């Protein structure tokens, strides 16, 4: 039965879309978590390495990207420094601020994990034609509000 909300929206389609998004997010998180575990990384540390692929954020920015408080980000970064994955560098504009950058080892690990995730996702993505893959990427980018890096 199709229900409509007060504004006329089709709730059956809304529920179908929501269910599909949730199922897909669970599948992707499972893949990413599996790859992280194979490298003895937490999911959050793997996210840090992904964030550092194309930026060198201040500690407060990193905390914001991760959705955690600054003290938690500091502890996470300190543990990553101890493992040799990241380094802290002084901010050129604000000497009181610390930025976080990947080490060579961290970059290699991030690339390896990214490739492993890609290989795990590939069979699912291959079910779609190249045109549908492009369409899906555009739709997901629109939901996220951030274009994927190419």
CSV table of C-alpha atoms in Angstrom, one decimal:
chain,number,residue,atom,x,y,z
A,1,UNK,CA,0.0,0.0,0.0
A,2,UNK,CA,1.4,3.4,-1.0
A,3,UNK,CA,1.0,6.1,1.6
A,4,UNK,CA,1.4,9.7,1.1
A,5,UNK,CA,2.5,12.3,3.6
A,6,UNK,CA,0.8,15.6,4.1
A,7,UNK,CA,3.0,17.2,1.5
A,8,UNK,CA,2.1,14.4,-1.0
A,9,UNK,CA,5.4,12.5,-0.9
A,10,UNK,CA,5.2,8.8,-1.6
A,11,UNK,CA,6.3,7.1,1.7
A,12,UNK,CA,6.6,3.6,0.0
A,13,UNK,CA,9.3,5.0,-2.3
A,14,UNK,CA,10.9,6.8,0.6
A,15,UNK,CA,11.1,3.6,2.6
A,16,UNK,CA,12.4,1.7,-0.3
A,17,UNK,CA,15.2,4.2,-0.9
A,18,UNK,CA,16.0,4.4,2.8
A,19,UNK,CA,16.2,0.6,3.0
A,20,UNK,CA,18.4,0.4,0.0
A,21,UNK,CA,20.7,3.1,1.3
A,22,UNK,CA,21.0,1.5,4.7
A,23,UNK,CA,21.6,-2.0,3.3
A,24,UNK,CA,24.3,-0.6,0.9
A,25,UNK,CA,26.0,1.4,3.8
A,26,UNK,CA,26.1,-1.8,5.9
A,27,UNK,CA,27.7,-3.7,3.0
A,28,UNK,CA,30.3,-1.0,2.4
A,29,UNK,CA,31.1,-0.6,6.1
A,30,UNK,CA,31.5,-4.4,6.4
A,31,UNK,CA,34.0,-4.4,3.5
A,32,UNK,CA,35.9,-1.4,4.9
A,33,UNK,CA,35.9,-2.9,8.4
A,34,UNK,CA,37.2,-6.2,7.1
A,35,UNK,CA,40.1,-4.5,5.3
A,36,UNK,CA,40.9,-2.4,8.4
A,37,UNK,CA,40.9,-5.6,10.6
A,38,UNK,CA,43.3,-7.4,8.2
A,39,UNK,CA,45.8,-4.6,8.7
A,40,UNK,CA,45.1,-4.4,12.5
A,41,UNK,CA,43.6,-0.9,12.1
A,42,UNK,CA,40.5,0.5,13.7
A,43,UNK,CA,37.8,1.7,11.3
A,44,UNK,CA,38.5,5.2,12.6
A,45,UNK,CA,42.2,5.0,11.9
A,46,UNK,CA,41.6,3.8,8.4
A,47,UNK,CA,39.3,6.8,8.0
A,48,UNK,CA,42.1,9.0,9.2
A,49,UNK,CA,44.4,7.6,6.6
A,50,UNK,CA,41.8,8.2,3.9
A,51,UNK,CA,41.2,11.8,5.0
A,52,UNK,CA,45.0,12.4,4.8
A,53,UNK,CA,45.2,11.3,1.2
A,54,UNK,CA,44.5,14.7,-0.1
A,55,UNK,CA,44.8,17.1,2.8
A,56,UNK,CA,46.9,18.0,5.8
A,57,UNK,CA,44.2,19.1,8.3
A,58,UNK,CA,44.7,20.8,11.7
A,59,UNK,CA,43.8,18.6,14.6
A,60,UNK,CA,40.5,20.4,15.1
A,61,UNK,CA,39.7,19.9,11.4
A,62,UNK,CA,40.5,16.2,11.6
A,63,UNK,CA,38.2,15.9,14.7
A,64,UNK,CA,35.5,17.6,12.7
A,65,UNK,CA,35.9,15.3,9.7
A,66,UNK,CA,35.7,12.3,12.0
A,67,UNK,CA,32.8,13.6,14.1
A,68,UNK,CA,34.8,13.2,17.4
A,69,UNK,CA,36.0,15.7,20.0
A,70,UNK,CA,39.5,17.2,19.7
A,71,UNK,CA,40.9,15.2,22.7
A,72,UNK,CA,39.8,11.9,21.1
A,73,UNK,CA,41.4,13.0,17.8
A,74,UNK,CA,44.6,13.9,19.7
A,75,UNK,CA,44.7,10.4,21.3
A,76,UNK,CA,44.0,8.7,18.0
A,77,UNK,CA,46.7,10.7,16.2
A,78,UNK,CA,49.2,10.0,19.0
A,79,UNK,CA,48.6,6.3,18.6
A,80,UNK,CA,49.0,6.6,14.8
A,81,UNK,CA,52.2,8.5,15.3
A,82,UNK,CA,53.5,5.7,17.6
A,83,UNK,CA,52.7,3.2,14.9
A,84,UNK,CA,54.5,5.3,12.2
A,85,UNK,CA,51.5,6.1,10.1
A,86,UNK,CA,51.2,9.8,10.6
A,87,UNK,CA,53.3,12.7,11.7
A,88,UNK,CA,52.5,16.0,13.4
A,89,UNK,CA,53.8,19.2,11.7
A,90,UNK,CA,53.7,22.8,12.7
A,91,UNK,CA,51.1,25.0,10.9
A,92,UNK,CA,53.0,27.6,8.9
A,93,UNK,CA,50.3,30.3,9.5
A,94,UNK,CA,49.6,29.5,13.1
A,95,UNK,CA,52.5,28.2,15.2
A,96,UNK,CA,50.1,27.1,18.0
A,97,UNK,CA,48.2,24.8,15.6
A,98,UNK,CA,49.4,21.3,14.7
A,99,UNK,CA,48.6,19.7,11.4
A,100,UNK,CA,48.5,16.0,10.7
A,101,UNK,CA,50.2,14.4,7.6
A,102,UNK,CA,50.7,10.8,6.6
A,103,UNK,CA,54.2,9.3,6.7
A,104,UNK,CA,55.5,7.3,3.7
A,105,UNK,CA,54.4,4.2,5.5
A,106,UNK,CA,51.0,5.7,6.1
A,107,UNK,CA,50.6,6.6,2.5
A,108,UNK,CA,51.6,3.1,1.4
A,109,UNK,CA,49.1,1.5,3.8
A,110,UNK,CA,46.3,3.9,2.8
A,111,UNK,CA,46.9,3.0,-0.9
A,112,UNK,CA,47.0,-0.7,-0.2
A,113,UNK,CA,43.7,-0.5,1.9
A,114,UNK,CA,42.0,1.6,-0.8
A,115,UNK,CA,43.0,-1.0,-3.4
A,116,UNK,CA,41.7,-3.8,-1.3
A,117,UNK,CA,38.4,-2.1,-0.7
A,118,UNK,CA,38.1,-1.4,-4.5
A,119,UNK,CA,38.7,-5.1,-5.2
A,120,UNK,CA,36.0,-6.1,-2.7
A,121,UNK,CA,33.5,-3.6,-4.1
A,122,UNK,CA,34.3,-4.5,-7.8
A,123,UNK,CA,32.0,-7.5,-8.1
A,124,UNK,CA,29.1,-5.4,-6.8
A,125,UNK,CA,29.9,-2.4,-9.0
A,126,UNK,CA,30.5,-4.6,-12.1
A,127,UNK,CA,26.8,-5.5,-12.0
A,128,UNK,CA,26.1,-2.0,-13.4
A,129,UNK,CA,27.0,-0.8,-16.9
A,130,UNK,CA,29.6,2.0,-17.1
A,131,UNK,CA,26.7,4.5,-17.7
A,132,UNK,CA,24.9,3.3,-14.6
A,133,UNK,CA,28.1,3.4,-12.5
A,134,UNK,CA,28.6,7.0,-13.6
A,135,UNK,CA,24.9,7.8,-12.7
A,136,UNK,CA,25.2,6.1,-9.3
A,137,UNK,CA,28.4,8.1,-8.6
A,138,UNK,CA,26.7,11.3,-9.4
A,139,UNK,CA,23.6,10.5,-7.3
A,140,UNK,CA,25.8,9.5,-4.3
A,141,UNK,CA,27.8,12.7,-4.7
A,142,UNK,CA,24.6,14.7,-4.7
A,143,UNK,CA,23.5,13.0,-1.5
A,144,UNK,CA,26.9,13.6,0.1
A,145,UNK,CA,27.3,17.1,-1.3
A,146,UNK,CA,31.0,16.5,-2.0
A,147,UNK,CA,32.2,15.4,-5.5
A,148,UNK,CA,34.4,12.4,-5.4
A,149,UNK,CA,38.0,13.0,-6.2
A,150,UNK,CA,39.1,11.6,-9.6
